[in-house]
Amino acid sequence: MRILAINSSFRGSKGVSAFLIDKLFIGAIEKGAECETIHLAELQINHCIDCQLCQTPKHLLKCTFDEKDNASFVFRKMREADLIIFATPVYVLGMSSLLKTLFERFYSTAKVGEFHFTKSGMFFHHGDQSLTQKPFVPLVVYDNLETEMPKNIISYFKTYSKFTDAELVGTLIRKSAGMLDVSASPTSNHTISDSIFQAYVQAGRELVTQKKISKLTEKKANQPIIRLPFFVKPMLKLGIGKEQIEKGHARMMKSVMKRDKF
Ligand SMILES: Cc1cc2nc3c(=O)[nH]c(=O)nc-3n(C[C@H](O)[C@H](O)[C@H](O)COP(=O)(O)O)c2cc1C
């Protein structure tokens, strides 16, 4: 089984996304998978400019940027993969523009004038199923502690799944990512970070053995690092303790800024 991770963090191999992909791959490799990560930040992927050349009979499904950038290289790797991890940090409430730019380049692989009815019951245009129909896992990381924060990205991938018929086989969401203790070990069980890393390794194993991540493993991988007591939000709404909480958050952010160790 070949697993391809497409990492769209601008911090490339030095970011939390890459760090978590590596944990996932420990389990997948243990179960015999071939694993590879592509860091989009290291490649050149031009924006689709809607020139429509790819939709003309003479130039059908050829992009004006073929051989001029790395999109076709990534598409080749996607076609060769059995499963894809789409890793993205939350950037201003949405996915990384690096990933969205790559997705927009799918346009040149689809006959957009040809109508198609998906298994999920959606009207859509023709698409290159060898590219877009791979089972996939979104891996979303962000620093905020609100569950609302990655909502747009998760919703995007659910819709992506419906229109492409690609099976969503797990969803990994790492909130408060800057608070992960990167020195934690997936082999011990002392901290929340240990337990999260163990869950990532287990998720990697399950992707190979069960072709999906179990709900239990997903829950462990997605567990919060900080659990706010239930009364904090009502207090804040009443204006009680606001200043202390904000100061505490500023202290926390200072430690987050030391993340260069990734
Ligand atoms: C331009 C930019 C925008 C960001 N926007 C958000 C945001 O809206 N919400 C959030 O929680 N974190 C936001 N972050 C923080 C990143 O999501 C967070 O640091 C993440 O862990 C980075 O992943 P990486 O280390 O793999 O690059 C933003 C970071 C950058 C650089």
CSV table of C-alpha atoms and ligand atoms in Angstrom, one decimal:
chain,number,residue,atom,x,y,z
A,1,MET,CA,0.0,0.0,0.0
A,2,ARG,CA,1.3,3.4,-0.9
A,3,ILE,CA,0.4,6.4,1.2
A,4,LEU,CA,1.2,9.9,0.0
A,5,ALA,CA,1.1,12.9,2.4
A,6,ILE,CA,0.7,16.3,0.7
A,7,ASN,CA,1.8,18.8,3.2
A,8,SER,CA,0.7,22.4,2.5
A,9,SER,CA,2.3,24.1,5.4
A,10,PHE,CA,4.5,27.0,4.4
A,11,ARG,CA,6.9,25.7,7.1
A,12,GLY,CA,7.3,22.5,5.1
A,13,SER,CA,9.3,19.8,6.8
A,14,LYS,CA,9.9,22.0,9.9
A,15,GLY,CA,6.2,22.4,10.9
A,16,VAL,CA,3.8,20.6,13.1
A,17,SER,CA,1.9,19.1,10.1
A,18,ALA,CA,5.1,17.4,9.0
A,19,PHE,CA,5.9,16.3,12.5
A,20,LEU,CA,2.4,14.6,12.8
A,21,ILE,CA,2.6,13.1,9.4
A,22,ASP,CA,5.9,11.4,10.5
A,23,LYS,CA,4.1,10.0,13.5
A,24,LEU,CA,1.4,8.6,11.3
A,25,PHE,CA,3.9,7.1,9.0
A,26,ILE,CA,5.7,5.2,11.9
A,27,GLY,CA,2.6,3.1,12.3
A,28,ALA,CA,1.9,2.7,8.5
A,29,ILE,CA,5.5,1.7,7.7
A,30,GLU,CA,5.4,-0.8,10.6
A,31,LYS,CA,2.4,-2.5,8.8
A,32,GLY,CA,4.3,-2.6,5.5
A,33,ALA,CA,3.1,0.6,3.7
A,34,GLU,CA,5.4,2.7,1.5
A,35,CYS,CA,5.1,6.3,2.7
A,36,GLU,CA,6.1,9.5,1.1
A,37,THR,CA,5.6,13.2,1.9
A,38,ILE,CA,5.5,16.0,-0.6
A,39,HIS,CA,6.0,19.4,0.9
A,40,LEU,CA,4.2,21.8,-1.4
A,41,ALA,CA,6.3,24.7,0.0
A,42,GLU,CA,9.3,23.2,-1.7
A,43,LEU,CA,7.7,23.1,-5.1
A,44,GLN,CA,6.4,25.5,-7.6
A,45,ILE,CA,2.7,25.2,-8.3
A,46,ASN,CA,1.3,28.0,-10.4
A,47,HIS,CA,-2.3,29.2,-10.0
A,48,CYS,CA,-4.8,28.0,-12.6
A,49,ILE,CA,-5.4,31.2,-14.6
A,50,ASP,CA,-8.7,30.0,-16.2
A,51,CYS,CA,-7.2,30.3,-19.7
A,52,GLN,CA,-9.4,27.4,-20.8
A,53,LEU,CA,-6.7,26.0,-23.0
A,54,CYS,CA,-7.1,22.6,-21.4
A,55,GLN,CA,-10.7,22.5,-22.5
A,56,THR,CA,-10.0,23.1,-26.2
A,57,PRO,CA,-10.0,20.1,-28.6
A,58,LYS,CA,-6.5,20.7,-29.7
A,59,HIS,CA,-5.0,21.0,-26.3
A,60,LEU,CA,-7.5,18.8,-24.4
A,61,LEU,CA,-6.5,18.2,-20.8
A,62,LYS,CA,-3.1,19.7,-21.2
A,63,CYS,CA,-2.2,22.6,-19.0
A,64,THR,CA,-0.4,25.6,-20.2
A,65,PHE,CA,1.9,25.1,-17.2
A,66,ASP,CA,2.8,21.5,-17.9
A,67,GLU,CA,6.6,21.1,-17.8
A,68,LYS,CA,6.8,24.7,-16.4
A,69,ASP,CA,6.0,23.8,-12.8
A,70,ASN,CA,5.6,20.8,-10.5
A,71,ALA,CA,1.8,20.2,-10.6
A,72,SER,CA,2.0,17.3,-12.9
A,73,PHE,CA,4.7,15.8,-10.7
A,74,VAL,CA,2.3,15.9,-7.7
A,75,PHE,CA,-0.5,14.5,-9.8
A,76,ARG,CA,1.6,11.6,-10.9
A,77,LYS,CA,2.4,10.9,-7.2
A,78,MET,CA,-1.3,11.1,-6.4
A,79,ARG,CA,-2.2,8.7,-9.2
A,80,GLU,CA,0.4,6.2,-7.9
A,81,ALA,CA,-0.9,6.4,-4.3
A,82,ASP,CA,-3.5,4.2,-2.7
A,83,LEU,CA,-4.4,6.7,0.0
A,84,ILE,CA,-3.7,10.4,0.4
A,85,ILE,CA,-3.2,12.5,3.5
A,86,PHE,CA,-4.1,16.2,2.8
A,87,ALA,CA,-2.3,18.1,5.5
A,88,THR,CA,-3.0,21.7,6.0
A,89,PRO,CA,-2.6,24.3,8.8
A,90,VAL,CA,-5.5,26.6,9.4
A,91,TYR,CA,-4.6,29.9,7.8
A,92,VAL,CA,-7.1,32.6,8.6
A,93,LEU,CA,-10.0,30.2,9.0
A,94,GLY,CA,-9.4,28.2,5.9
A,95,MET,CA,-7.0,25.8,4.2
A,96,SER,CA,-3.5,26.7,3.1
A,97,SER,CA,-3.5,28.5,-0.3
A,98,LEU,CA,-0.8,26.0,-1.4
A,99,LEU,CA,-3.3,23.2,-1.2
A,100,LYS,CA,-6.2,25.1,-2.7
A,101,THR,CA,-3.9,26.2,-5.6
A,102,LEU,CA,-3.0,22.5,-6.2
A,103,PHE,CA,-6.7,21.6,-6.2
A,104,GLU,CA,-7.6,24.4,-8.6
A,105,ARG,CA,-5.1,22.8,-11.0
A,106,PHE,CA,-7.4,19.7,-11.2
A,107,TYR,CA,-9.4,21.8,-13.7
A,108,SER,CA,-6.9,20.9,-16.4
A,109,THR,CA,-7.4,17.2,-15.8
A,110,ALA,CA,-11.2,17.3,-16.1
A,111,LYS,CA,-13.5,17.8,-19.1
A,112,VAL,CA,-15.6,20.4,-17.5
A,113,GLY,CA,-18.2,20.4,-20.3
A,114,GLU,CA,-19.0,16.7,-19.7
A,115,PHE,CA,-21.8,16.0,-17.2
A,116,HIS,CA,-21.4,13.3,-14.7
A,117,PHE,CA,-23.6,11.9,-11.8
A,118,THR,CA,-21.5,10.9,-8.8
A,119,LYS,CA,-22.1,7.8,-6.6
A,120,SER,CA,-23.0,10.2,-3.8
A,121,GLY,CA,-25.8,11.5,-6.1
A,122,MET,CA,-24.3,14.8,-7.1
A,123,PHE,CA,-24.3,16.4,-10.5
A,124,PHE,CA,-20.7,17.3,-11.4
A,125,HIS,CA,-18.5,17.5,-14.4
A,126,HIS,CA,-16.2,14.8,-15.5
A,127,GLY,CA,-13.1,14.4,-13.5
A,128,ASP,CA,-10.0,12.3,-13.7
A,129,GLN,CA,-10.9,9.6,-11.1
A,130,SER,CA,-7.4,8.2,-11.1
A,131,LEU,CA,-6.4,11.5,-9.5
A,132,THR,CA,-9.4,12.6,-7.4
A,133,GLN,CA,-11.0,9.4,-6.3
A,134,LYS,CA,-8.4,8.3,-3.8
A,135,PRO,CA,-9.4,7.6,-0.3
A,136,PHE,CA,-8.1,10.4,1.8
A,137,VAL,CA,-7.6,11.8,5.3
A,138,PRO,CA,-7.5,15.5,6.0
A,139,LEU,CA,-4.9,16.4,8.7
A,140,VAL,CA,-5.6,19.9,10.0
A,141,VAL,CA,-3.5,21.7,12.5
A,142,TYR,CA,-4.0,25.0,14.2
A,143,ASP,CA,-3.1,26.9,17.3
A,144,ASN,CA,-6.5,28.1,18.6
A,145,LEU,CA,-8.4,25.9,21.0
A,146,GLU,CA,-11.9,26.4,19.5
A,147,THR,CA,-13.4,23.5,17.7
A,148,GLU,CA,-15.1,26.0,15.4
A,149,MET,CA,-11.8,27.1,14.0
A,150,PRO,CA,-11.2,24.3,11.3
A,151,LYS,CA,-14.9,24.0,10.5
A,152,ASN,CA,-14.6,25.5,7.0
A,153,ILE,CA,-11.8,23.0,6.1
A,154,ILE,CA,-13.6,20.0,7.4
A,155,SER,CA,-16.8,21.0,5.6
A,156,TYR,CA,-14.7,21.5,2.4
A,157,PHE,CA,-13.4,18.0,2.6
A,158,LYS,CA,-16.8,16.5,3.2
A,159,THR,CA,-18.1,18.3,0.1
A,160,TYR,CA,-14.9,17.3,-1.8
A,161,SER,CA,-15.7,13.7,-0.9
A,162,LYS,CA,-19.3,13.9,-2.2
A,163,PHE,CA,-18.3,15.5,-5.5
A,164,THR,CA,-15.3,13.3,-6.3
A,165,ASP,CA,-16.6,10.0,-4.7
A,166,ALA,CA,-13.2,9.8,-2.9
A,167,GLU,CA,-13.8,8.1,0.5
A,168,LEU,CA,-13.0,10.2,3.6
A,169,VAL,CA,-11.4,7.5,5.7
A,170,GLY,CA,-10.5,9.5,8.8
A,171,THR,CA,-10.2,13.1,10.0
A,172,LEU,CA,-7.3,14.2,12.0
A,173,ILE,CA,-7.7,17.6,13.7
A,174,ARG,CA,-5.0,18.9,16.0
A,175,LYS,CA,-6.1,22.0,17.8
A,176,SER,CA,-3.6,23.9,20.1
A,177,ALA,CA,-0.9,22.5,18.0
A,178,GLY,CA,1.7,24.9,19.3
A,179,MET,CA,1.2,23.3,22.8
A,180,LEU,CA,2.3,19.8,21.7
A,181,ASP,CA,5.3,18.6,23.6
A,182,VAL,CA,7.4,17.5,20.7
A,183,SER,CA,9.9,15.7,23.0
A,184,ALA,CA,7.1,13.3,24.0
A,185,SER,CA,7.4,9.7,23.0
A,186,PRO,CA,4.8,7.5,21.3
A,187,THR,CA,6.2,4.7,23.5
A,188,SER,CA,5.4,6.2,26.9
A,189,ASN,CA,2.1,7.2,28.3
A,190,HIS,CA,2.7,10.1,30.7
A,191,THR,CA,1.4,13.2,29.0
A,192,ILE,CA,-1.5,14.2,26.6
A,193,SER,CA,1.2,14.6,23.9
A,194,ASP,CA,2.4,11.0,24.4
A,195,SER,CA,-1.2,9.8,24.0
A,196,ILE,CA,-1.8,11.9,20.9
A,197,PHE,CA,1.4,10.6,19.3
A,198,GLN,CA,0.5,7.0,20.1
A,199,ALA,CA,-2.9,7.6,18.5
A,200,TYR,CA,-1.2,8.9,15.3
A,201,VAL,CA,1.0,5.9,15.2
A,202,GLN,CA,-2.1,3.7,15.7
A,203,ALA,CA,-4.0,5.7,13.0
A,204,GLY,CA,-1.1,4.9,10.6
A,205,ARG,CA,-1.4,1.2,11.4
A,206,GLU,CA,-5.2,1.2,10.9
A,207,LEU,CA,-5.0,2.9,7.6
A,208,VAL,CA,-3.0,0.0,6.3
A,209,THR,CA,-4.8,-2.8,8.1
A,210,GLN,CA,-8.4,-1.5,8.0
A,211,LYS,CA,-8.2,1.1,5.3
A,212,LYS,CA,-9.6,3.7,7.7
A,213,ILE,CA,-9.0,5.2,11.1
A,214,SER,CA,-11.3,3.9,13.8
A,215,LYS,CA,-13.5,6.4,15.7
A,216,LEU,CA,-11.7,5.5,19.0
A,217,THR,CA,-8.3,6.3,17.5
A,218,GLU,CA,-9.6,9.4,15.9
A,219,LYS,CA,-11.0,10.6,19.2
A,220,LYS,CA,-7.6,10.0,21.0
A,221,ALA,CA,-5.7,11.7,18.2
A,222,ASN,CA,-8.1,14.7,18.3
A,223,GLN,CA,-8.3,15.0,22.1
A,224,PRO,CA,-7.8,18.5,23.4
A,225,ILE,CA,-4.5,19.5,25.1
A,226,ILE,CA,-6.2,22.2,27.1
A,227,ARG,CA,-9.6,21.5,28.6
A,228,LEU,CA,-11.3,24.8,29.7
A,229,PRO,CA,-13.4,24.4,32.8
A,230,PHE,CA,-17.1,24.7,31.8
A,231,PHE,CA,-17.6,27.9,33.7
A,232,VAL,CA,-14.8,29.9,31.9
A,233,LYS,CA,-16.8,30.9,28.9
A,234,PRO,CA,-19.9,32.1,30.8
A,235,MET,CA,-17.6,34.0,33.1
A,236,LEU,CA,-15.9,35.7,30.2
A,237,LYS,CA,-19.2,36.6,28.7
A,238,LEU,CA,-20.0,38.4,31.9
A,239,GLY,CA,-16.7,40.1,31.7
A,240,ILE,CA,-15.3,38.2,34.8
A,241,GLY,CA,-11.6,37.2,34.7
A,242,LYS,CA,-11.1,38.5,31.1
A,243,GLU,CA,-7.9,40.3,31.8
A,244,GLN,CA,-6.3,37.3,33.7
A,245,ILE,CA,-7.3,34.9,30.9
A,246,GLU,CA,-5.9,37.2,28.2
A,247,LYS,CA,-2.6,37.6,30.1
A,248,GLY,CA,-2.4,33.8,30.5
A,249,HIS,CA,-3.0,33.4,26.8
A,250,ALA,CA,-0.2,35.9,26.0
A,251,ARG,CA,2.2,33.8,28.2
A,252,MET,CA,1.1,30.7,26.4
A,253,MET,CA,1.7,32.3,23.0
A,254,LYS,CA,5.3,33.1,24.0
A,255,SER,CA,5.9,29.4,24.6
A,256,VAL,CA,4.2,28.6,21.3
A,257,MET,CA,6.7,31.0,19.5
A,258,LYS,CA,9.5,28.7,20.7
A,259,ARG,CA,8.4,26.1,18.2
A,260,ASP,CA,11.5,26.3,16.1
A,261,LYS,CA,12.5,23.0,17.7
A,262,PHE,CA,10.2,21.2,15.2
B,1,LIG,C1,-0.8,33.2,7.9
B,1,LIG,C2,-1.2,32.4,9.0
B,1,LIG,C3,-2.5,32.3,9.4
B,1,LIG,C4,-3.0,31.6,10.5
B,1,LIG,N1,-4.3,31.6,10.8
B,1,LIG,C5,-4.7,30.8,11.9
B,1,LIG,C6,-6.1,30.8,12.2
B,1,LIG,O1,-6.9,31.3,11.6
B,1,LIG,N2,-6.4,30.0,13.3
B,1,LIG,C7,-5.5,29.3,14.0
B,1,LIG,O2,-5.9,28.7,15.0
B,1,LIG,N3,-4.2,29.3,13.7
B,1,LIG,C8,-3.8,30.1,12.6
B,1,LIG,N4,-2.4,30.1,12.3
B,1,LIG,C9,-1.5,29.2,13.0
B,1,LIG,C10,-1.2,27.9,12.3
B,1,LIG,O3,-2.4,27.2,12.0
B,1,LIG,C11,-0.5,27.0,13.3
B,1,LIG,O4,0.7,27.6,13.8
B,1,LIG,C12,-0.1,25.7,12.7
B,1,LIG,O5,0.3,24.8,13.7
B,1,LIG,C13,1.0,25.8,11.7
B,1,LIG,O6,1.2,24.5,11.2
B,1,LIG,P1,2.7,24.1,10.6
B,1,LIG,O7,3.6,24.1,11.8
B,1,LIG,O8,2.5,22.7,10.0
B,1,LIG,O9,3.0,25.1,9.6
B,1,LIG,C14,-2.0,30.8,11.2
B,1,LIG,C15,-0.7,30.9,10.9
B,1,LIG,C16,-0.3,31.6,9.8
B,1,LIG,C17,1.2,31.7,9.4
